[in-house]
XYZ file of C-alpha atoms in Angstrom:
735
model
C -106.267 -191.599 39.046
C -109.861 -190.505 38.655
C -109.234 -189.338 35.110
C -107.540 -192.667 34.209
C -110.452 -194.613 35.713
C -112.908 -192.449 33.784
C -110.989 -193.189 30.571
C -111.129 -196.959 31.122
C -114.875 -196.812 31.727
C -115.294 -194.818 28.532
C -113.930 -197.797 26.558
C -116.670 -200.040 27.886
C -119.983 -200.556 26.037
C -121.689 -197.614 27.754
C -118.653 -195.322 27.321
C -120.314 -193.181 24.680
C -123.032 -192.047 27.126
C -120.413 -191.089 29.689
C -118.612 -188.994 27.070
C -121.757 -187.063 26.218
C -122.558 -186.499 29.895
C -119.075 -185.083 30.526
C -119.345 -182.706 27.570
C -122.735 -181.433 28.813
C -121.412 -180.873 32.348
C -118.385 -178.958 31.093
C -120.599 -176.816 28.844
C -122.899 -175.926 31.721
C -119.891 -174.999 33.880
C -118.521 -172.753 31.135
C -121.884 -170.947 30.722
C -122.159 -170.451 34.502
C -118.645 -168.999 34.792
C -119.191 -166.710 31.763
C -122.469 -165.351 33.162
C -120.790 -164.643 36.502
C -118.017 -162.603 34.857
C -120.485 -160.704 32.629
C -122.691 -159.802 35.618
C -119.715 -158.561 37.609
C -118.539 -156.358 34.741
C -121.937 -154.728 34.245
C -122.343 -154.063 37.967
C -118.976 -152.325 38.059
C -119.978 -150.026 35.211
C -123.219 -149.222 36.960
C -121.411 -148.309 40.189
C -118.922 -146.035 38.433
C -121.735 -144.067 36.846
C -123.251 -143.434 40.261
C -120.093 -142.213 42.004
C -120.770 -138.666 43.094
C -117.213 -137.957 44.087
C -116.099 -137.968 40.437
C -118.581 -135.313 39.434
C -115.985 -132.554 39.076
C -113.712 -132.481 37.231
C -114.901 -134.928 34.571
C -113.538 -136.051 31.254
C -114.678 -134.210 28.154
C -115.906 -137.538 26.785
C -118.161 -138.254 29.782
C -121.852 -138.176 28.965
C -124.595 -137.996 31.585
C -126.912 -140.976 31.635
C -130.549 -140.434 30.747
C -133.274 -141.325 33.190
C -137.038 -141.209 33.410
C -138.730 -137.874 33.999
C -139.666 -136.828 37.518
C -142.038 -134.206 38.783
C -140.616 -130.688 38.991
C -141.944 -130.308 42.516
C -139.969 -133.308 43.712
C -136.811 -131.940 42.008
C -137.165 -128.593 43.734
C -137.578 -130.306 47.119
C -134.467 -132.399 46.555
C -132.576 -129.294 45.396
C -133.551 -127.419 48.583
C -132.415 -130.282 50.827
C -129.184 -130.617 48.855
C -128.581 -126.899 49.183
C -129.023 -127.038 52.951
C -126.596 -129.966 53.261
C -123.966 -128.285 51.114
C -123.909 -124.947 52.931
C -120.262 -123.877 53.229
C -118.511 -121.579 55.640
C -115.318 -120.024 54.271
C -112.654 -118.609 56.520
C -109.555 -116.886 55.180
C -106.188 -117.590 56.716
C -105.424 -113.945 56.045
C -107.920 -113.048 58.794
C -106.260 -115.358 61.311
C -102.579 -114.990 60.474
C -100.175 -112.168 59.809
C -99.968 -110.970 56.231
C -97.335 -112.810 54.224
C -95.666 -110.446 51.765
C -94.215 -111.554 48.458
C -92.900 -108.954 46.005
C -94.680 -106.249 47.970
C -98.093 -107.950 47.987
C -99.960 -110.446 50.114
C -99.619 -114.179 49.573
C -103.193 -115.416 49.709
C -103.545 -118.822 51.341
C -107.198 -119.488 52.056
C -108.986 -122.607 53.267
C -112.694 -123.328 53.144
C -114.274 -125.180 56.070
C -117.200 -127.539 55.531
C -119.721 -128.346 58.257
C -121.542 -131.529 57.327
C -122.784 -132.591 60.763
C -120.947 -135.929 60.402
C -118.227 -136.588 62.901
C -116.336 -139.146 60.805
C -115.802 -136.639 57.956
C -114.381 -134.042 60.318
C -112.029 -136.594 61.826
C -110.857 -137.697 58.379
C -110.227 -134.106 57.324
C -108.346 -133.420 60.562
C -106.160 -136.495 60.088
C -105.335 -135.389 56.532
C -104.286 -131.955 57.755
C -102.141 -133.500 60.506
C -100.368 -135.602 57.907
C -99.215 -132.363 56.283
C -100.643 -133.077 52.850
C -100.239 -130.045 50.574
C -102.235 -129.161 47.498
C -100.940 -127.506 44.342
C -101.674 -123.797 44.111
C -105.243 -122.970 43.260
C -106.389 -126.607 43.356
C -109.746 -127.216 45.002
C -109.636 -129.828 47.771
C -112.796 -131.929 48.067
C -113.961 -133.642 51.254
C -114.944 -137.301 51.102
C -118.664 -137.924 51.151
C -120.900 -141.021 51.173
C -121.728 -142.440 47.781
C -125.273 -141.729 46.672
C -127.585 -144.316 45.220
C -127.873 -144.530 41.464
C -131.435 -143.162 41.575
C -130.327 -140.043 43.480
C -127.453 -139.501 41.063
C -129.695 -139.756 38.020
C -132.163 -137.392 39.626
C -129.404 -134.816 40.124
C -128.343 -135.110 36.484
C -131.906 -134.676 35.248
C -132.381 -131.664 37.516
C -129.240 -130.009 36.155
C -130.343 -130.629 32.557
C -133.768 -129.138 33.250
C -132.172 -126.088 34.829
C -130.132 -125.614 31.664
C -133.322 -125.686 29.607
C -135.151 -123.321 31.965
C -132.202 -120.941 32.192
C -133.323 -117.430 33.052
C -130.863 -114.915 31.714
C -131.478 -112.199 34.258
C -134.334 -110.716 32.268
C -136.713 -111.309 35.147
C -138.207 -107.887 35.564
C -136.819 -107.544 39.076
C -134.626 -104.763 40.343
C -132.232 -105.160 43.195
C -134.414 -103.412 45.748
C -137.093 -106.027 45.302
C -139.383 -103.785 43.279
C -140.955 -104.834 40.022
C -139.631 -102.685 37.212
C -142.906 -102.837 35.390
C -141.582 -104.891 32.455
C -141.638 -108.343 33.958
C -143.868 -110.055 31.419
C -142.310 -108.400 28.424
C -138.702 -108.956 29.499
C -138.730 -112.357 31.125
C -137.697 -114.339 28.042
C -135.344 -111.870 26.362
C -131.967 -113.353 26.994
C -133.330 -116.823 27.624
C -134.564 -117.120 24.066
C -131.367 -115.569 22.756
C -129.223 -118.113 24.564
C -131.424 -120.976 23.452
C -130.854 -119.877 19.871
C -127.129 -120.153 20.489
C -127.404 -123.862 21.110
C -128.778 -124.242 17.579
C -126.620 -121.654 15.801
C -123.096 -122.666 16.718
C -121.705 -122.111 13.259
C -118.927 -119.877 12.016
C -119.129 -116.296 13.081
C -119.053 -114.531 16.370
C -120.746 -117.514 17.930
C -117.993 -119.926 17.043
C -115.121 -121.026 19.232
C -112.584 -123.726 19.625
C -114.096 -126.911 21.043
C -112.142 -126.672 24.283
C -114.276 -128.466 26.881
C -117.382 -127.697 24.917
C -119.119 -131.065 25.122
C -118.196 -131.610 28.734
C -121.083 -132.269 31.113
C -120.670 -131.433 34.766
C -122.764 -133.473 37.178
C -123.718 -131.530 40.267
C -122.999 -127.871 41.047
C -120.704 -125.653 38.982
C -118.571 -124.836 42.025
C -117.952 -127.540 44.622
C -119.351 -126.156 47.911
C -116.964 -128.361 49.904
C -113.821 -127.137 48.167
C -110.772 -125.698 49.912
C -108.883 -123.100 47.876
C -105.197 -122.357 48.353
C -104.055 -119.251 46.463
C -100.493 -118.256 45.717
C -99.003 -115.394 43.764
C -97.988 -116.069 40.169
C -94.276 -116.256 39.542
C -93.904 -115.108 35.942
C -91.454 -113.119 33.868
C -94.028 -110.403 33.318
C -94.651 -110.174 37.072
C -97.391 -107.647 37.850
C -98.188 -107.073 34.157
C -98.829 -110.728 33.308
C -101.262 -111.440 30.445
C -101.585 -115.254 30.224
C -102.564 -115.548 26.544
C -100.171 -112.838 25.334
C -96.957 -113.283 27.332
C -94.522 -116.169 26.923
C -93.677 -117.689 30.291
C -91.612 -120.700 29.243
C -88.201 -121.214 27.760
C -85.156 -118.973 27.857
C -86.103 -116.411 25.223
C -84.881 -112.871 25.535
C -87.070 -110.006 26.720
C -87.505 -108.706 23.172
C -89.558 -111.798 22.309
C -91.387 -112.312 25.573
C -94.743 -112.052 23.817
C -96.461 -114.377 21.373
C -96.850 -113.349 17.757
C -100.353 -114.830 18.012
C -102.753 -115.364 20.875
C -101.629 -118.530 22.645
C -102.965 -119.530 26.059
C -101.265 -121.821 28.601
C -102.318 -125.463 28.571
C -103.728 -125.135 32.074
C -105.964 -122.305 33.216
C -104.532 -119.575 35.423
C -104.962 -120.592 39.075
C -102.661 -118.097 40.765
C -103.012 -114.422 41.625
C -101.090 -111.762 39.689
C -99.144 -109.674 42.219
C -99.327 -105.923 42.616
C -96.485 -103.707 41.337
C -93.285 -103.870 43.353
C -93.775 -100.382 44.763
C -97.423 -101.033 45.605
C -100.628 -99.864 44.003
C -102.342 -96.568 44.761
C -105.929 -95.477 44.360
C -106.307 -94.525 40.662
C -106.771 -90.852 39.881
C -110.442 -90.091 39.322
C -111.923 -89.190 35.989
C -111.675 -86.610 34.397
C -108.482 -85.674 36.233
C -106.944 -88.942 35.042
C -106.869 -87.503 31.510
C -104.078 -85.202 32.749
C -102.194 -87.384 35.232
C -101.907 -90.943 36.585
C -99.811 -92.631 39.282
C -96.561 -93.841 37.753
C -96.255 -96.865 40.045
C -99.617 -98.225 38.882
C -98.250 -98.695 35.335
C -94.618 -99.353 36.232
C -92.691 -101.075 33.454
C -88.931 -101.538 32.897
C -88.923 -99.655 29.576
C -91.544 -97.033 30.343
C -89.095 -94.612 31.968
C -86.895 -94.574 28.849
C -89.987 -94.111 26.674
C -91.120 -91.089 28.687
C -87.801 -89.300 28.164
C -88.126 -89.526 24.375
C -91.728 -88.294 23.992
C -93.266 -84.917 24.722
C -96.883 -85.982 25.293
C -96.035 -87.702 28.586
C -93.913 -86.173 31.367
C -92.694 -87.664 34.645
C -93.583 -85.331 37.512
C -92.837 -86.730 40.959
C -95.004 -89.780 41.582
C -97.212 -88.963 38.613
C -97.066 -89.234 34.856
C -98.620 -86.058 33.459
C -100.058 -85.416 30.018
C -99.893 -81.761 28.929
C -102.980 -80.633 27.053
C -102.769 -80.631 23.262
C -99.354 -82.286 23.359
C -98.807 -85.249 21.076
C -96.355 -86.890 18.710
C -97.444 -84.401 16.081
C -95.960 -80.937 16.074
C -98.607 -78.290 16.454
C -100.642 -80.485 18.788
C -103.221 -83.193 18.342
C -106.070 -80.702 17.905
C -104.349 -79.230 14.866
C -103.823 -82.767 13.558
C -107.526 -83.617 13.886
C -108.607 -80.343 12.309
C -106.268 -80.849 9.351
C -107.814 -84.281 8.719
C -111.298 -82.753 8.758
C -110.161 -80.017 6.379
C -108.776 -82.538 3.905
C -112.020 -84.569 3.947
C -114.986 -82.427 5.106
C -117.243 -85.505 5.286
C -115.235 -86.594 8.310
C -117.271 -84.856 10.969
C -115.782 -85.991 14.255
C -118.530 -86.924 16.709
C -121.343 -86.829 14.139
C -120.571 -88.794 11.012
C -117.638 -90.508 12.734
C -118.355 -92.138 16.089
C -116.197 -95.303 16.347
C -112.462 -95.203 15.571
C -109.908 -97.997 15.934
C -106.460 -96.620 16.781
C -103.854 -99.167 15.685
C -100.768 -99.447 17.856
C -101.798 -96.987 20.560
C -98.567 -95.025 20.159
C -100.060 -91.786 21.467
C -103.041 -91.884 23.838
C -103.505 -88.125 23.440
C -105.212 -88.990 20.134
C -107.955 -90.905 21.991
C -108.161 -88.161 24.622
C -108.856 -85.482 22.023
C -111.373 -87.684 20.203
C -113.383 -88.103 23.413
C -113.758 -84.322 23.644
C -115.436 -84.522 20.216
C -117.846 -87.334 21.258
C -115.800 -89.916 19.344
C -115.189 -93.274 21.013
C -111.694 -94.391 20.069
C -110.653 -97.958 20.844
C -106.880 -98.349 21.124
C -105.433 -101.638 19.905
C -102.269 -102.545 21.787
C -100.105 -104.789 19.624
C -97.935 -107.680 20.738
C -94.675 -105.752 20.248
C -95.795 -102.911 22.497
C -93.036 -103.565 25.041
C -93.580 -100.196 26.710
C -97.187 -101.109 27.536
C -98.614 -97.794 26.322
C -102.036 -99.459 26.081
C -101.900 -99.924 29.841
C -101.255 -96.204 30.195
C -104.365 -95.539 28.094
C -106.475 -97.788 30.323
C -105.135 -96.138 33.472
C -106.098 -92.767 32.010
C -109.626 -94.070 31.397
C -109.562 -94.641 27.634
C -110.873 -97.786 25.883
C -108.113 -100.221 24.923
C -107.646 -103.913 24.215
C -104.493 -105.968 23.608
C -104.378 -108.354 20.669
C -101.583 -109.566 18.399
C -102.065 -108.684 14.749
C -100.411 -111.388 12.683
C -102.167 -114.165 10.791
C -105.484 -114.298 12.672
C -108.449 -111.985 12.573
C -109.033 -109.417 15.285
C -111.923 -110.150 17.708
C -114.289 -107.697 15.995
C -117.221 -108.235 13.619
C -117.114 -107.084 10.016
C -118.020 -103.487 9.043
C -117.633 -102.396 12.684
C -115.583 -99.174 12.629
C -116.371 -95.843 10.989
C -112.661 -95.066 10.697
C -109.305 -96.722 11.370
C -106.250 -94.678 12.318
C -102.606 -95.685 12.032
C -100.396 -92.885 13.284
C -96.837 -94.136 12.964
C -97.923 -97.622 14.024
C -94.968 -99.156 12.161
C -96.846 -101.950 10.399
C -95.880 -103.148 6.922
C -99.327 -103.182 5.394
C -98.137 -104.406 2.001
C -96.130 -107.403 3.258
C -97.360 -111.015 3.345
C -99.743 -110.444 0.458
C -101.337 -107.451 2.168
C -103.162 -109.646 4.697
C -103.120 -107.006 7.426
C -104.740 -104.436 5.171
C -107.325 -107.022 4.106
C -108.197 -107.445 7.779
C -108.646 -103.676 8.062
C -110.900 -103.870 5.009
C -113.013 -106.529 6.745
C -113.667 -104.539 9.933
C -114.032 -101.142 8.214
C -117.550 -99.971 7.408
C -118.388 -99.531 3.694
C -117.628 -95.893 2.959
C -115.397 -95.767 6.039
C -112.012 -94.076 6.242
C -108.507 -95.437 6.724
C -106.187 -92.670 7.974
C -102.468 -93.353 7.589
C -99.929 -90.867 8.872
C -96.162 -91.230 8.881
C -93.123 -89.003 8.896
C -90.900 -91.181 6.761
C -91.893 -93.513 3.940
C -89.598 -94.909 1.279
C -90.510 -94.781 -2.406
C -90.691 -98.584 -2.512
C -93.112 -98.704 0.421
C -95.247 -95.951 -1.091
C -95.482 -97.727 -4.446
C -96.298 -101.070 -2.814
C -99.025 -99.446 -0.714
C -100.475 -97.745 -3.804
C -100.693 -101.030 -5.711
C -102.312 -102.782 -2.764
C -104.951 -100.140 -2.063
C -105.780 -99.998 -5.796
C -106.258 -103.778 -5.895
C -108.894 -103.586 -3.133
C -110.506 -100.494 -4.709
C -109.740 -98.053 -1.892
C -110.064 -94.514 -3.138
C -107.384 -92.103 -1.935
C -109.224 -88.938 -0.903
C -106.276 -86.895 0.320
C -102.500 -87.043 0.405
C -100.838 -84.136 2.071
C -97.797 -83.350 4.193
C -98.790 -80.944 6.939
C -96.382 -77.995 7.144
C -96.738 -77.618 10.889
C -96.675 -81.241 12.055
C -94.341 -82.377 9.242
C -96.449 -85.509 8.965
C -97.576 -87.036 5.705
C -101.268 -87.931 5.910
C -103.116 -90.225 3.513
C -106.856 -90.755 3.783
C -108.395 -93.740 1.980
C -112.060 -94.636 1.637
C -113.517 -98.124 1.322
C -116.005 -98.554 -1.566
C -119.717 -98.487 -0.765
C -120.805 -101.037 -3.381
C -119.536 -104.105 -5.258
C -119.448 -102.294 -8.593
C -115.817 -101.285 -8.111
C -114.768 -104.899 -7.501
C -116.359 -106.008 -10.768
C -114.458 -103.380 -12.780
C -111.011 -104.577 -11.674
C -108.743 -105.799 -14.468
C -106.923 -108.210 -12.186
C -109.245 -110.107 -9.891
C -106.668 -110.313 -7.142
C -107.288 -110.546 -4.306
C -110.346 -112.560 -5.328
C -113.772 -112.188 -3.772
C -114.428 -114.495 -0.839
C -116.791 -117.421 -1.269
C -120.424 -116.785 -0.443
C -120.361 -119.208 2.489
C -117.364 -117.427 4.041
C -118.683 -115.689 7.168
C -117.060 -112.225 7.460
C -118.034 -112.024 11.156
C -116.133 -115.193 12.082
C -113.275 -113.882 14.170
C -112.340 -116.183 17.070
C -109.135 -118.070 16.147
C -109.982 -117.634 12.462
C -107.046 -117.001 10.079
C -107.059 -113.884 7.913
C -108.327 -114.777 4.463
C -106.560 -113.548 1.328
C -109.810 -112.458 -0.249
C -112.261 -109.558 -0.346
C -115.638 -109.868 1.284
C -118.457 -108.531 -0.835
C -120.000 -105.246 0.259
C -123.308 -105.946 2.042
C -126.224 -105.145 -0.246
C -129.229 -107.157 0.975
C -131.567 -105.502 3.451
C -131.043 -108.317 5.973
C -127.257 -107.715 6.067
C -125.628 -105.330 8.514
C -123.450 -102.581 7.059
C -125.674 -101.696 4.117
C -126.352 -98.155 5.342
C -124.365 -95.580 7.295
C -125.727 -95.208 10.845
C -127.490 -92.143 12.204
C -125.441 -89.372 13.801
C -124.505 -89.750 17.439
C -126.300 -89.829 19.873
C -129.373 -90.657 17.773
C -127.801 -93.926 16.589
C -127.823 -95.288 20.163
C -131.612 -95.734 20.008
C -132.008 -96.290 16.262
C -132.805 -99.812 15.136
C -131.706 -100.693 11.567
C -133.867 -102.539 9.061
C -131.669 -105.655 9.147
C -132.485 -106.197 12.847
C -135.143 -108.911 13.019
C -136.115 -108.685 16.699
C -136.615 -104.967 17.275
C -139.285 -105.488 19.926
C -136.937 -107.669 21.940
C -134.150 -105.099 21.717
C -136.485 -102.296 22.799
C -137.657 -104.385 25.762
C -134.042 -105.222 26.650
C -133.130 -101.516 26.616
C -136.063 -100.613 28.884
C -135.265 -103.523 31.189
C -131.662 -102.507 31.803
C -132.502 -98.833 32.097
C -134.941 -99.669 34.892
C -132.397 -101.837 36.718
C -129.573 -99.297 36.354
C -131.686 -96.297 37.370
C -133.515 -97.946 40.271
C -130.761 -100.161 41.625
C -127.224 -99.859 40.308
C -126.933 -96.072 40.492
C -128.578 -95.566 43.865
C -129.244 -98.780 45.738
C -126.003 -100.747 45.983
C -123.552 -98.327 47.545
C -121.283 -97.836 44.536
C -119.494 -94.478 44.391
C -119.798 -93.859 40.655
C -117.323 -90.994 40.797
C -114.667 -93.729 41.184
C -115.963 -95.744 38.223
C -114.626 -95.129 34.719
C -113.677 -98.422 32.996
C -116.616 -100.861 32.927
C -116.928 -104.324 31.381
C -120.155 -106.181 30.600
C -118.890 -109.768 30.590
C -121.987 -111.127 28.860
C -123.458 -108.394 26.705
C -126.433 -109.218 24.509
C -127.791 -106.103 22.821
C -125.707 -103.567 24.745
C -128.688 -102.564 26.895
C -126.567 -102.309 30.045
C -124.050 -100.037 28.286
C -126.838 -97.933 26.780
C -128.340 -97.448 30.238
C -124.989 -96.020 31.424
C -124.553 -93.702 28.420
C -125.289 -90.598 30.507
C -122.683 -91.552 33.118
C -119.019 -90.636 32.819
C -118.007 -94.203 31.991
C -117.237 -96.322 28.944
C -118.287 -99.975 28.647
C -116.452 -102.855 26.991
C -119.235 -105.144 25.724
C -118.034 -108.745 25.615
C -120.103 -111.162 23.532
C -119.171 -114.763 24.468
C -118.260 -116.863 21.446
C -120.831 -119.531 22.354
C -123.690 -116.983 22.371
C -125.654 -115.580 19.420
C -123.676 -113.010 17.446
C -125.185 -109.705 18.598
C -121.915 -107.750 18.455
C -122.640 -106.166 15.027
C -125.724 -104.484 16.487
C -123.717 -103.240 19.483
C -121.364 -101.472 17.056
C -124.359 -100.214 15.089
C -125.475 -98.432 18.275
C -122.142 -96.622 18.557
C -120.766 -98.845 21.336
C -117.598 -100.971 21.388
C -117.011 -104.601 22.236
C -115.159 -107.823 21.410
C -115.734 -111.526 21.017
C -114.263 -113.667 23.782
C -114.286 -117.158 25.262
C -114.280 -116.887 29.060
C -112.611 -120.292 29.358
C -109.487 -118.284 28.429
C -107.832 -115.158 29.734
C -109.023 -111.791 28.406
C -106.730 -109.620 26.263
C -105.991 -106.846 28.711
C -103.557 -105.890 31.448
C -104.074 -106.678 35.116
C -106.027 -104.060 37.086
C -107.736 -102.599 33.984
C -111.377 -102.217 35.055
C -113.234 -100.456 37.867
C -116.439 -102.486 37.534
C -117.326 -105.902 36.104
C -120.918 -106.861 35.299
C -121.791 -110.554 34.884
C -125.440 -111.316 34.162
C -125.997 -115.101 34.282
C -122.530 -115.639 32.857
C -121.626 -118.633 35.011
C -124.897 -120.451 34.277
C -124.022 -120.638 30.593
C -120.396 -121.668 31.130
C -121.139 -124.716 33.253
C -120.432 -127.274 30.547
C -117.798 -125.313 28.621
C -114.812 -124.658 30.872
C -112.627 -127.336 32.408
C -111.962 -125.165 35.470
C -114.830 -122.731 36.079
C -112.988 -121.340 39.100
C -110.382 -119.925 36.694
C -113.021 -117.441 35.464
C -113.167 -115.985 38.978
C -109.361 -115.847 39.053
C -109.403 -113.968 35.743
C -111.920 -111.501 37.175
C -109.545 -110.937 40.069
C -106.723 -110.268 37.594
C -108.466 -107.650 35.454
C -110.337 -105.853 38.269
C -108.610 -103.012 40.071
C -108.112 -103.213 43.846
C -111.104 -101.455 45.345
C -113.149 -102.183 42.217
C -116.658 -103.591 42.106
C -118.342 -106.631 40.585
C -122.078 -107.053 40.028
C -123.124 -110.673 39.563
C -126.651 -111.805 38.701
C -127.161 -115.562 38.599
C -128.895 -118.587 40.096
C -128.899 -119.114 43.860
C -127.083 -122.445 43.640
C -124.258 -120.741 41.746
C -124.042 -117.617 43.893
C -123.830 -119.475 47.221
C -120.505 -121.287 46.581
C -119.284 -118.374 44.445
C -119.455 -116.075 47.448
C -117.189 -118.500 49.299
C -114.636 -118.371 46.478
C -114.739 -114.561 46.426
C -114.149 -114.452 50.190
C -111.159 -116.744 49.764
C -109.810 -114.103 47.346
C -110.379 -111.560 50.110
C -113.275 -109.811 48.411
C -116.013 -108.213 50.458
C -119.634 -109.220 49.872
C -121.528 -105.959 50.085
C -125.089 -106.946 49.181
C -127.069 -109.940 48.028
C -130.713 -110.142 47.079
C -132.853 -113.056 46.002
C -136.520 -113.014 45.184
C -138.452 -115.410 47.400
C -140.472 -117.092 44.686
C -137.927 -117.104 41.846
C -134.786 -119.017 42.627
C -133.243 -118.253 39.255
C -133.274 -114.476 39.810
C -130.584 -113.247 42.152
C -128.265 -110.262 42.254
C -125.047 -110.150 44.231
C -122.714 -107.210 44.677
C -119.125 -107.778 45.647
C -116.333 -105.356 46.285
C -112.727 -106.358 45.845
C -110.594 -105.167 48.736
C -107.059 -103.909 48.323
C -104.416 -106.486 49.103
């Protein structure tokens, strides 16, 4: 009715004015409604950015908001108060309940308790437990907490970013006993400056990686101090020998193909505990006795028993596997085999001219054992088709070994790394697929280095194909002889020392690689069908043969730009190892043989242990500067690795893990940082040790996680005035 009346009035003389008034009123209403909706939308966005309870986990596309700068003093005060509020007490259900056995080991079900001083939170948590809500295995349960104001949230983000910039990489000049090592000023910025370079030099090479979670920013602490962790045993086809990125755990494939032909990790990080062998796990035999015998049950495998019956170098004797001296796959013994190689090529002086050897296939660990007696460090490469797990036997005996498929991707080593490569009946078809596998050997072999190929049977076709391939890459055959005693045909090839040989080839196939092709790029990089030029410039590594061992350990080549920093790093770690690690932390070093430095820089930690009866696997993270070539130059071994993924080794491989500010640098890389701790639990032997040096805010919640895994915290030390310098020592108990 009103509308009809309004229409009749509009027809009157003053109707035009009414029309204009109505249009104006409607326009104003529309603007008012639009502004209301726009304001609501923006306020919602602002609230979501300030939610603290979505800090972890966070989407890889989430970016922290920028805010104005605040005084450092105010940030430190806020950090201290936050640290006090977030103090966590962890209690293990294993301490309160009877042990729950699954497959002969303990089912770990651990819950963290959080004391916040707020009654309503405790009541909420209690009600949730009474409702019987269950979490998936290994999932961290977070308690509800009041939402912080936007200003407090932005302050936290800015504080975390500043901590990243001020990251102290353990080079603080402090030893664990609280004494100054005398190199504080000279060492304080060693690793810090190295890691800052890595943020700028993330190109191809050892510092490259897949962009898995790389741009992710975590607001708040790396580990949630209010988390509750529930651990279960992994239920996999490989059982106690499970290697997540090597073994296939899906589908109905037969046992013969239970391993990937290439490294392939599960979509979700490992958040369960690998069980112990079915018959239990015994204290490993100490070195050097382990060279002669190991406990069979520690390396139990379905096909190992059949393997033992067919080979003379390993014998089953009661509960032990024994290894008779000088017994090997080669008749006449391994010592005769090594001597015959040296006779054929006198320049091969084991332990002097030859220090680093890669043993492909790891078919006979007596080869590595005999090399060690000659001061040669042999790294055994366990291949994907090693169903008998002989590489695990080598690790149990105390010999260096790593597991990696050798198919279409490069091995995790830098170029020109090894003095010699040995293939003793490894069963690889080097000439197939365009000779890609041999081209990979050419990449990692030092110029002038030796490729030793021994086999009992080789067809004429295979021999001719191998001859054509080695000629095309200019390898010179130095010796070809069938040993009368061992009945083994041995061929010794040598890689050229200059590019002159490549230029004289009639057929330029395989072609030379492009100049911008980085030969050190190895992480998930396919093998290239090309030849890398021999290094010739003074700034390139591999231009000269290293000094004889042990002089090469402390010799710094001309291509090394930061010699002073390396010298300071060596002195720094020697002081820490001598003053603290060897005497002040309670480690019985007679039980330590296999050691891993999870974040090696220049190999200073390994060099400091060179006089001990241990070997060190130096791991250079793929996001860090590529220092692995220098580690090999020193006569030490190591690999590239991304700690967001599982390491290429068997469970229970190492006696000691060393992590110097590792977690600080992985904060914004891994989707589940807790999975790194789970991986440490997998590769560390029961009764083994872990030395962790990191920031206080990382170590506090980390200790709670380690307790939930039933580890024992043996010693912690933090300097009063330097919150970034802290050392923690944890011992993994036997479960």
